[in-house]
Tab-separated table of C-alpha atoms in Angstrom:
chain	number	residue	atom	x	y	z
A	1	UNK	CA	24.185	-16.264	7.774
A	2	UNK	CA	23.725	-13.856	4.779
A	3	UNK	CA	25.665	-10.680	3.357
A	4	UNK	CA	23.721	-8.478	5.729
A	5	UNK	CA	24.359	-10.387	9.103
A	6	UNK	CA	28.463	-11.682	8.719
A	7	UNK	CA	30.193	-9.533	7.550
A	8	UNK	CA	33.286	-11.335	6.232
A	9	UNK	CA	30.464	-12.152	3.504
A	10	UNK	CA	30.801	-9.059	2.384
A	11	UNK	CA	32.468	-8.573	-1.178
A	12	UNK	CA	35.546	-5.227	-0.575
A	13	UNK	CA	37.621	-4.011	-2.144
A	14	UNK	CA	41.257	-2.240	-0.171
A	15	UNK	CA	41.578	1.236	0.225
A	16	UNK	CA	45.058	2.248	-0.948
A	17	UNK	CA	46.454	3.934	2.741
A	18	UNK	CA	49.669	3.898	1.769
A	19	UNK	CA	49.922	5.786	-1.739
A	20	UNK	CA	51.351	3.678	-4.352
A	21	UNK	CA	48.535	1.499	-5.476
A	22	UNK	CA	49.487	-2.454	-5.114
A	23	UNK	CA	46.136	-4.083	-4.286
A	24	UNK	CA	44.403	-2.281	-7.233
A	25	UNK	CA	47.131	-2.185	-9.199
A	26	UNK	CA	47.528	-7.047	-9.217
A	27	UNK	CA	43.766	-7.354	-8.933
A	28	UNK	CA	44.584	-5.685	-12.400
A	29	UNK	CA	46.682	-7.297	-13.066
A	30	UNK	CA	44.742	-10.741	-12.645
A	31	UNK	CA	41.786	-9.121	-14.874
A	32	UNK	CA	43.959	-9.244	-18.242
A	33	UNK	CA	45.237	-12.624	-17.474
A	34	UNK	CA	41.574	-13.860	-17.353
A	35	UNK	CA	41.280	-12.904	-21.048
A	36	UNK	CA	45.024	-14.075	-21.371
A	37	UNK	CA	45.369	-17.418	-19.588
A	38	UNK	CA	43.121	-20.605	-20.058
A	39	UNK	CA	43.547	-22.179	-17.011
A	40	UNK	CA	43.127	-25.825	-15.793
A	41	UNK	CA	43.738	-24.690	-12.317
A	42	UNK	CA	42.663	-21.647	-10.807
A	43	UNK	CA	44.763	-20.849	-6.939
A	44	UNK	CA	42.844	-18.059	-5.146
A	45	UNK	CA	43.533	-16.342	-1.601
A	46	UNK	CA	45.564	-14.121	0.394
A	47	UNK	CA	49.420	-14.332	0.965
A	48	UNK	CA	50.106	-18.382	1.788
A	49	UNK	CA	48.835	-18.458	-2.098
A	50	UNK	CA	50.653	-16.218	-3.420
A	51	UNK	CA	54.269	-16.395	-2.002
A	52	UNK	CA	54.036	-19.989	-3.143
A	53	UNK	CA	54.001	-19.071	-7.175
A	54	UNK	CA	57.310	-17.262	-5.737
A	55	UNK	CA	59.293	-20.373	-4.964
A	56	UNK	CA	60.348	-24.092	-6.715
A	57	UNK	CA	57.704	-26.567	-5.955
A	58	UNK	CA	54.999	-23.659	-8.127
A	59	UNK	CA	57.420	-24.023	-11.294
A	60	UNK	CA	57.610	-28.247	-11.301
A	61	UNK	CA	54.335	-29.099	-9.127
A	62	UNK	CA	52.018	-26.668	-9.995
A	63	UNK	CA	52.567	-24.424	-13.709
A	64	UNK	CA	52.273	-27.725	-14.781
A	65	UNK	CA	48.957	-28.285	-14.480
A	66	UNK	CA	47.819	-24.768	-16.274
A	67	UNK	CA	47.784	-23.569	-12.834
A	68	UNK	CA	46.808	-19.113	-12.523
A	69	UNK	CA	47.913	-18.046	-9.437
A	70	UNK	CA	45.749	-14.679	-7.610
A	71	UNK	CA	47.222	-15.006	-4.943
A	72	UNK	CA	47.299	-10.783	-3.228
A	73	UNK	CA	49.438	-11.077	0.041
A	74	UNK	CA	46.546	-9.590	3.513
A	75	UNK	CA	43.057	-10.252	2.128
A	76	UNK	CA	40.716	-11.270	3.863
A	77	UNK	CA	37.353	-13.305	3.158
A	78	UNK	CA	36.128	-10.078	1.754
A	79	UNK	CA	38.872	-8.526	-0.271
A	80	UNK	CA	38.580	-12.299	-2.477
A	81	UNK	CA	34.708	-12.198	-2.745
A	82	UNK	CA	34.943	-8.224	-3.923
A	83	UNK	CA	38.156	-8.985	-7.155
A	84	UNK	CA	36.100	-12.815	-7.176
A	85	UNK	CA	32.778	-10.843	-8.649
A	86	UNK	CA	34.903	-7.743	-10.156
A	87	UNK	CA	36.199	-9.686	-13.237
A	88	UNK	CA	39.186	-12.396	-11.766
A	89	UNK	CA	36.489	-14.803	-12.933
A	90	UNK	CA	35.208	-13.647	-16.293
A	91	UNK	CA	36.387	-15.367	-19.262
A	92	UNK	CA	37.593	-18.912	-17.739
A	93	UNK	CA	36.680	-22.466	-17.397
A	94	UNK	CA	39.789	-23.916	-14.789
A	95	UNK	CA	37.821	-27.188	-14.243
A	96	UNK	CA	39.695	-26.955	-10.242
A	97	UNK	CA	39.150	-24.287	-7.680
A	98	UNK	CA	42.016	-24.459	-5.137
A	99	UNK	CA	40.908	-21.560	-2.390
A	100	UNK	CA	43.515	-20.435	0.490
A	101	UNK	CA	41.491	-17.841	2.316
A	102	UNK	CA	40.155	-16.238	5.762
A	103	UNK	CA	43.993	-16.091	8.367
A	104	UNK	CA	43.740	-12.985	7.773
A	105	UNK	CA	39.609	-12.631	8.697
A	106	UNK	CA	41.331	-9.945	12.232
A	107	UNK	CA	37.550	-8.264	13.073
A	108	UNK	CA	35.579	-10.976	12.788
A	109	UNK	CA	34.243	-14.804	14.200
A	110	UNK	CA	35.622	-17.993	13.588
A	111	UNK	CA	32.033	-18.566	12.730
A	112	UNK	CA	32.133	-15.661	9.991
A	113	UNK	CA	35.294	-15.800	9.230
A	114	UNK	CA	33.921	-20.264	7.871
A	115	UNK	CA	30.462	-18.038	6.354
A	116	UNK	CA	32.956	-16.019	4.567
A	117	UNK	CA	34.324	-19.124	2.787
A	118	UNK	CA	31.252	-19.968	2.396
A	119	UNK	CA	30.005	-18.110	0.798
A	120	UNK	CA	32.863	-17.554	-1.973
A	121	UNK	CA	32.455	-21.204	-2.425
A	122	UNK	CA	28.791	-20.131	-3.667
A	123	UNK	CA	29.973	-17.631	-5.742
A	124	UNK	CA	32.672	-19.984	-7.290
A	125	UNK	CA	29.659	-22.496	-7.942
A	126	UNK	CA	27.791	-20.140	-9.949
A	127	UNK	CA	30.440	-18.838	-11.706
A	128	UNK	CA	31.875	-22.136	-12.901
A	129	UNK	CA	29.598	-25.059	-12.393
A	130	UNK	CA	31.620	-28.120	-13.587
A	131	UNK	CA	33.784	-26.710	-11.495
A	132	UNK	CA	35.282	-28.790	-8.105
A	133	UNK	CA	36.486	-26.710	-5.722
A	134	UNK	CA	39.655	-27.847	-3.043
A	135	UNK	CA	39.118	-25.047	-0.119
A	136	UNK	CA	42.638	-25.094	1.717
A	137	UNK	CA	42.149	-25.421	6.001
A	138	UNK	CA	43.887	-21.995	7.574
A	139	UNK	CA	47.233	-23.185	9.467
A	140	UNK	CA	48.501	-22.510	12.871
A	141	UNK	CA	49.949	-19.830	13.639
A	142	UNK	CA	52.411	-17.865	15.925
A	143	UNK	CA	55.785	-20.078	17.664
A	144	UNK	CA	53.304	-20.567	20.749
A	145	UNK	CA	49.498	-21.538	21.343
A	146	UNK	CA	47.798	-18.846	21.020
A	147	UNK	CA	44.156	-17.357	20.178
A	148	UNK	CA	44.281	-17.352	16.584
A	149	UNK	CA	45.360	-21.295	16.691
A	150	UNK	CA	41.907	-22.265	18.198
A	151	UNK	CA	40.377	-20.258	16.082
A	152	UNK	CA	42.221	-20.772	12.848
A	153	UNK	CA	41.145	-25.374	13.678
A	154	UNK	CA	37.417	-23.561	14.611
A	155	UNK	CA	37.089	-22.587	11.224
A	156	UNK	CA	38.661	-25.834	10.247
A	157	UNK	CA	35.885	-27.703	11.935
A	158	UNK	CA	33.275	-25.153	11.301
A	159	UNK	CA	34.699	-26.032	6.823
A	160	UNK	CA	34.389	-29.057	8.174
A	161	UNK	CA	31.010	-30.913	7.376
A	162	UNK	CA	29.320	-27.758	5.969
A	163	UNK	CA	31.503	-27.595	2.696
A	164	UNK	CA	30.534	-30.741	0.289
A	165	UNK	CA	26.614	-30.436	0.895
A	166	UNK	CA	27.598	-27.617	-1.557
A	167	UNK	CA	28.508	-29.761	-4.066
A	168	UNK	CA	31.119	-30.609	-5.713
A	169	UNK	CA	33.616	-29.543	-2.043
A	170	UNK	CA	36.480	-30.233	0.595
A	171	UNK	CA	38.558	-29.051	2.798
A	172	UNK	CA	42.275	-30.887	2.717
A	173	UNK	CA	43.670	-30.066	6.076
A	174	UNK	CA	47.061	-29.390	5.210
A	175	UNK	CA	48.373	-27.755	8.964
A	176	UNK	CA	49.245	-30.947	10.249
A	177	UNK	CA	52.388	-31.539	11.468
A	178	UNK	CA	53.913	-27.813	12.077
A	179	UNK	CA	52.735	-28.325	16.023
A	180	UNK	CA	55.907	-30.002	17.656
A	181	UNK	CA	55.052	-31.853	20.645
A	182	UNK	CA	55.723	-29.354	22.766
A	183	UNK	CA	53.260	-26.261	21.535
A	184	UNK	CA	55.676	-24.826	19.301
A	185	UNK	CA	55.847	-23.816	16.111
A	186	UNK	CA	59.054	-23.695	13.963
A	187	UNK	CA	61.933	-21.042	12.633
A	188	UNK	CA	61.998	-24.085	9.987
A	189	UNK	CA	58.963	-24.084	9.208
A	190	UNK	CA	57.041	-20.436	8.997
A	191	UNK	CA	59.617	-18.415	8.529
A	192	UNK	CA	57.683	-15.509	10.368
A	193	UNK	CA	55.217	-18.296	12.057
A	194	UNK	CA	52.526	-17.277	9.780
A	195	UNK	CA	54.028	-17.732	6.010
A	196	UNK	CA	56.346	-20.938	4.963
A	197	UNK	CA	59.538	-21.843	4.245
A	198	UNK	CA	60.076	-22.863	0.845
A	199	UNK	CA	60.426	-26.527	2.891
A	200	UNK	CA	57.231	-26.897	4.117
A	201	UNK	CA	55.494	-25.396	0.596
A	202	UNK	CA	57.033	-28.529	-0.522
A	203	UNK	CA	55.264	-30.841	1.785
A	204	UNK	CA	51.516	-29.193	2.080
A	205	UNK	CA	52.195	-29.543	-1.882
A	206	UNK	CA	52.510	-33.459	-2.688
A	207	UNK	CA	49.207	-33.711	-0.987
A	208	UNK	CA	47.734	-31.401	-2.579
A	209	UNK	CA	49.522	-32.196	-6.037
A	210	UNK	CA	47.989	-35.751	-6.159
A	211	UNK	CA	44.179	-34.836	-5.480
A	212	UNK	CA	44.473	-31.821	-7.600
A	213	UNK	CA	46.047	-35.503	-10.413
A	214	UNK	CA	43.046	-37.048	-8.666
A	215	UNK	CA	40.296	-33.724	-10.224
A	216	UNK	CA	41.981	-33.181	-12.940
A	217	UNK	CA	41.676	-36.710	-14.445
A	218	UNK	CA	37.763	-37.076	-15.381
A	219	UNK	CA	35.511	-38.947	-18.015
A	220	UNK	CA	35.243	-38.278	-21.628
A	221	UNK	CA	31.569	-37.942	-21.182
A	222	UNK	CA	32.813	-34.884	-18.422
A	223	UNK	CA	35.390	-33.294	-21.218
A	224	UNK	CA	32.474	-32.845	-23.942
A	225	UNK	CA	30.526	-31.480	-21.666
A	226	UNK	CA	32.910	-29.122	-20.113
A	227	UNK	CA	32.684	-27.645	-23.689
A	228	UNK	CA	29.297	-26.228	-24.014
B	1	UNK	CA	39.558	-3.566	14.838
B	2	UNK	CA	42.128	-1.891	14.573
B	3	UNK	CA	43.671	-1.918	17.730
B	4	UNK	CA	43.175	-5.872	17.030
B	5	UNK	CA	45.491	-5.994	14.113
B	6	UNK	CA	47.824	-3.757	15.896
B	7	UNK	CA	48.065	-6.800	18.726
B	8	UNK	CA	48.289	-9.845	16.652
B	9	UNK	CA	51.215	-7.502	14.796
B	10	UNK	CA	53.087	-6.564	18.279
B	11	UNK	CA	52.758	-10.409	18.981
B	12	UNK	CA	53.968	-11.642	15.964
B	13	UNK	CA	56.752	-9.012	16.631
B	14	UNK	CA	57.772	-9.634	19.560
B	15	UNK	CA	57.875	-13.546	19.504
B	16	UNK	CA	60.679	-12.882	16.304
B	17	UNK	CA	61.826	-10.307	18.210
B	18	UNK	CA	63.425	-13.051	21.021
B	19	UNK	CA	64.680	-15.610	18.025
B	20	UNK	CA	66.358	-13.009	16.966
B	21	UNK	CA	67.952	-12.423	20.166
B	22	UNK	CA	67.872	-15.964	22.100
B	23	UNK	CA	69.521	-16.128	18.311
B	24	UNK	CA	72.823	-13.720	18.764
B	25	UNK	CA	73.862	-16.175	21.344
B	26	UNK	CA	76.055	-18.618	20.546
B	27	UNK	CA	76.156	-17.606	17.589
B	28	UNK	CA	79.585	-15.819	15.427
B	29	UNK	CA	77.905	-14.127	12.304
B	30	UNK	CA	80.926	-11.563	10.208
B	31	UNK	CA	78.078	-10.324	8.805
B	32	UNK	CA	74.179	-8.863	10.109
B	33	UNK	CA	71.541	-8.394	7.976
B	34	UNK	CA	68.624	-6.131	10.180
B	35	UNK	CA	65.254	-4.812	8.621
B	36	UNK	CA	62.080	-5.362	7.001
B	37	UNK	CA	60.565	-7.747	5.021
B	38	UNK	CA	62.785	-7.277	2.375
B	39	UNK	CA	65.633	-8.605	4.209
B	40	UNK	CA	63.183	-11.251	5.780
B	41	UNK	CA	62.063	-12.679	2.518
B	42	UNK	CA	66.058	-13.077	1.088
B	43	UNK	CA	66.270	-15.067	3.978
B	44	UNK	CA	64.271	-17.785	2.165
B	45	UNK	CA	65.064	-18.504	-1.571
B	46	UNK	CA	68.169	-20.027	-2.721
B	47	UNK	CA	70.589	-16.492	-3.171
B	48	UNK	CA	70.888	-16.515	0.565
B	49	UNK	CA	72.883	-19.976	1.169
B	50	UNK	CA	74.411	-18.729	-2.311
B	51	UNK	CA	76.321	-15.987	-0.830
B	52	UNK	CA	75.519	-14.764	1.677
B	53	UNK	CA	75.807	-18.250	4.298
B	54	UNK	CA	79.035	-18.964	3.593
B	55	UNK	CA	79.934	-14.620	4.416
B	56	UNK	CA	78.420	-16.813	7.730
B	57	UNK	CA	75.263	-13.714	7.992
B	58	UNK	CA	72.996	-13.782	10.452
B	59	UNK	CA	69.504	-12.434	8.576
B	60	UNK	CA	67.544	-10.490	11.823
B	61	UNK	CA	65.172	-8.548	9.158
B	62	UNK	CA	60.709	-8.447	10.516
B	63	UNK	CA	58.159	-7.332	7.388
B	64	UNK	CA	56.741	-4.799	8.488
B	65	UNK	CA	59.258	-3.244	10.716
B	66	UNK	CA	59.155	0.026	9.987
B	67	UNK	CA	62.602	2.591	11.223
B	68	UNK	CA	61.424	2.512	15.192
B	69	UNK	CA	60.654	-1.050	15.393
B	70	UNK	CA	63.986	-1.740	14.283
B	71	UNK	CA	65.552	1.005	16.285
B	72	UNK	CA	63.683	-0.886	19.501
B	73	UNK	CA	65.048	-4.600	18.399
B	74	UNK	CA	68.898	-3.104	18.016
B	75	UNK	CA	68.187	-1.599	21.310
B	76	UNK	CA	66.378	-4.357	22.766
B	77	UNK	CA	69.154	-7.376	22.461
B	78	UNK	CA	69.768	-8.256	18.629
B	79	UNK	CA	73.069	-6.183	18.897
B	80	UNK	CA	74.470	-8.046	22.092
B	81	UNK	CA	77.233	-11.160	22.665
B	82	UNK	CA	78.045	-10.914	18.521
B	83	UNK	CA	80.194	-9.014	16.652
B	84	UNK	CA	79.773	-8.336	13.117
B	85	UNK	CA	82.223	-6.595	11.086
B	86	UNK	CA	79.879	-6.217	8.034
B	87	UNK	CA	75.710	-4.380	9.731
B	88	UNK	CA	73.321	-4.817	6.599
B	89	UNK	CA	70.943	-1.975	7.191
B	90	UNK	CA	67.406	-2.211	5.185
B	91	UNK	CA	65.070	-0.151	6.354
B	92	UNK	CA	62.613	2.853	5.930
B	93	UNK	CA	59.822	1.970	3.899
B	94	UNK	CA	57.192	1.065	5.828
B	95	UNK	CA	57.582	4.633	7.168
B	96	UNK	CA	54.061	5.521	6.495
B	97	UNK	CA	53.274	8.655	7.505
B	98	UNK	CA	56.349	10.220	7.847
B	99	UNK	CA	58.512	13.168	5.736
B	100	UNK	CA	61.513	11.525	3.549
B	101	UNK	CA	64.133	14.211	6.917
B	102	UNK	CA	61.999	11.814	9.178
B	103	UNK	CA	62.594	8.748	7.580
B	104	UNK	CA	66.459	9.604	6.883
B	105	UNK	CA	66.414	10.626	10.781
B	106	UNK	CA	64.976	7.286	11.891
B	107	UNK	CA	67.784	5.504	9.654
B	108	UNK	CA	71.209	7.079	11.285
B	109	UNK	CA	69.261	7.251	14.755
B	110	UNK	CA	70.079	2.823	14.034
B	111	UNK	CA	73.364	3.859	12.687
B	112	UNK	CA	73.481	5.706	15.569
B	113	UNK	CA	73.225	2.842	17.337
B	114	UNK	CA	75.567	0.101	15.781
B	115	UNK	CA	78.138	2.099	16.167
B	116	UNK	CA	77.284	2.532	19.235
B	117	UNK	CA	77.594	-0.809	20.731
B	118	UNK	CA	79.249	-2.143	18.157
B	119	UNK	CA	82.488	0.704	17.833
B	120	UNK	CA	84.133	-1.716	14.975
B	121	UNK	CA	82.134	-2.648	12.648
B	122	UNK	CA	80.723	-1.144	9.625
B	123	UNK	CA	77.244	0.053	8.904
B	124	UNK	CA	76.496	-0.586	4.186
B	125	UNK	CA	72.938	1.016	4.415
B	126	UNK	CA	70.917	0.358	1.604
B	127	UNK	CA	68.910	2.639	-0.731
B	128	UNK	CA	64.942	2.029	-1.150
B	129	UNK	CA	63.979	0.760	-2.879
B	130	UNK	CA	61.076	2.182	-5.986
B	131	UNK	CA	57.653	0.561	-5.515
B	132	UNK	CA	54.538	0.423	-6.545
B	133	UNK	CA	53.288	-0.956	-11.024
B	134	UNK	CA	53.517	3.311	-11.949
B	135	UNK	CA	54.556	6.247	-10.206
B	136	UNK	CA	53.221	7.415	-7.081
B	137	UNK	CA	53.973	9.403	-4.186
B	138	UNK	CA	55.707	6.686	-2.557
B	139	UNK	CA	58.390	6.098	-5.406
B	140	UNK	CA	59.913	9.793	-5.017
B	141	UNK	CA	59.652	9.904	-1.101
B	142	UNK	CA	62.199	6.645	-0.733
B	143	UNK	CA	63.792	8.346	-4.059
B	144	UNK	CA	64.478	11.662	-1.273
B	145	UNK	CA	65.047	8.910	1.897
B	146	UNK	CA	67.855	7.277	-0.370
B	147	UNK	CA	69.514	11.195	-1.039
B	148	UNK	CA	69.260	12.665	2.227
B	149	UNK	CA	71.019	9.529	4.238
B	150	UNK	CA	73.581	9.315	0.950
B	151	UNK	CA	74.860	12.659	1.817
B	152	UNK	CA	74.534	12.521	5.828
B	153	UNK	CA	76.656	8.847	5.444
B	154	UNK	CA	78.744	10.731	3.075
B	155	UNK	CA	81.351	12.644	5.761
B	156	UNK	CA	81.082	8.871	8.665
B	157	UNK	CA	84.527	7.151	7.587
B	158	UNK	CA	81.391	3.535	9.488
B	159	UNK	CA	78.959	4.054	7.183
B	160	UNK	CA	78.647	3.444	3.449
B	161	UNK	CA	75.787	3.965	1.539
B	162	UNK	CA	74.956	1.245	-1.168
B	163	UNK	CA	72.028	1.761	-3.891
B	164	UNK	CA	70.517	-1.251	-4.216
B	165	UNK	CA	67.903	-0.435	-7.903
B	166	UNK	CA	69.903	-1.867	-10.303
B	167	UNK	CA	67.145	-0.089	-13.691
B	168	UNK	CA	63.730	-1.974	-11.698
B	169	UNK	CA	61.895	0.912	-13.526
B	170	UNK	CA	61.414	0.271	-17.309
B	171	UNK	CA	60.835	3.991	-20.153
B	172	UNK	CA	56.771	3.376	-19.591
B	173	UNK	CA	57.985	4.230	-15.543
B	174	UNK	CA	56.440	0.960	-14.866
B	175	UNK	CA	57.152	-2.043	-12.339
B	176	UNK	CA	57.834	-5.395	-13.875
B	177	UNK	CA	56.005	-8.377	-11.575
B	178	UNK	CA	58.909	-10.405	-12.215
B	179	UNK	CA	60.898	-7.939	-10.498
B	180	UNK	CA	57.669	-6.894	-8.126
B	181	UNK	CA	55.723	-9.640	-7.321
B	182	UNK	CA	53.188	-7.658	-5.845
B	183	UNK	CA	55.061	-4.056	-6.496
B	184	UNK	CA	57.214	-4.188	-3.552
B	185	UNK	CA	58.834	-7.303	-2.601
B	186	UNK	CA	61.023	-9.084	-4.709
B	187	UNK	CA	60.676	-11.593	-6.706
B	188	UNK	CA	63.663	-14.963	-7.017
B	189	UNK	CA	65.125	-12.800	-10.117
B	190	UNK	CA	64.624	-9.569	-8.604
B	191	UNK	CA	67.422	-10.941	-6.083
B	192	UNK	CA	69.475	-11.851	-7.584
B	193	UNK	CA	69.873	-9.401	-9.411
B	194	UNK	CA	70.887	-6.994	-6.887
B	195	UNK	CA	72.048	-9.045	-4.344
B	196	UNK	CA	75.443	-9.282	-7.110
B	197	UNK	CA	76.963	-5.993	-6.347
B	198	UNK	CA	75.836	-6.868	-2.521
B	199	UNK	CA	77.867	-10.098	-2.120
B	200	UNK	CA	80.027	-8.419	-3.723
B	201	UNK	CA	80.330	-4.898	-1.415
B	202	UNK	CA	80.074	-6.560	1.147
B	203	UNK	CA	83.347	-9.253	0.208
B	204	UNK	CA	85.197	-6.159	0.017
B	205	UNK	CA	84.489	-4.295	2.902
B	206	UNK	CA	85.533	-7.677	5.030
B	207	UNK	CA	88.464	-8.019	3.388
B	208	UNK	CA	88.879	-4.124	4.189
B	209	UNK	CA	88.470	-5.416	7.683
B	210	UNK	CA	90.799	-8.477	7.859
B	211	UNK	CA	93.369	-7.345	9.886
């Protein structure tokens, strides 16, 4: 699906309706961070990414990997696409990008959301040719079974096979284990049945951290090539 | 599009409300925190376990709530079956489109409901924080709300007001992302700053309440 056909692949900033311009302030801060920092890992996405940085697990597992966090609460694929096209990839050459976005795309179908994520991945690959990409699967949400769980699972299914075809890209599904046998999600894992608690972040971070360590380990040839 | 967003939002709200209602059965909190995401997120950081769990506190914060949502929740079960000595109320920053007078009115309506349902409880209203990276109309709005609420509760013996701002606005008018990571929500270190005086105030209210 091209951008003309897929609204989820159309870059768009968040318009300030509340009156304090916070979205643009966050974007501008990230653009400035690109001038100052030399991250090896870039996390980008919505509140699932943003909130991770507020918990201990970020300091323990991801800061040491020289990771930057460009998560903004509420972002859709359109917003992330706009941010990445408007400065948040300038002057940096991360070796791995972790992308986690799509759960806020309320006006789009699963097909469109998957297409939006693919568009972001294509942008990353074109801007950062030596980069490896991890796309985190959308988590189930809501206390009980509901249409958004099905939609998020459908997005993940669409991405599972299509992502690796684009390059060094993989889908990691960290959502297993959140839905109990009775179909419920616990508030001990998602305090509002959407956002993760500290302990849930810890659970998903272990495998993500291990994968990052693997991907960051590279041959001397790859290291020389990436410095060019 | 907006309808779908509203429906998704209401769905999550209703589920959280139901959980809080069932939470209040069988628990005997001395302190009840109620409000928006500033209350809700407080529960997720270490500061809650250290300062407020020992006071037997329950947390009924819901992200995105404005005064009318909190009012609805309290009228519809979240104050039933419990008798906290102190209710901590922190809401108002999400009342977009409302004037300071209207927001103050909403806060007073909540205070009245609490007093009706829990005649022996003391309500501690927390001041709205400044927000946004740079000076903006919402900072003025929130400051006006605080002034209005402070004046209204001055004559009420069962209510008091606590200013929660330890000085977040720097000399150049900006708020640091080390305090508010999105220029609205508090980082764990900012929660430490605001919660010390809050903890002290709640403890002194609980001491007064004791026979």
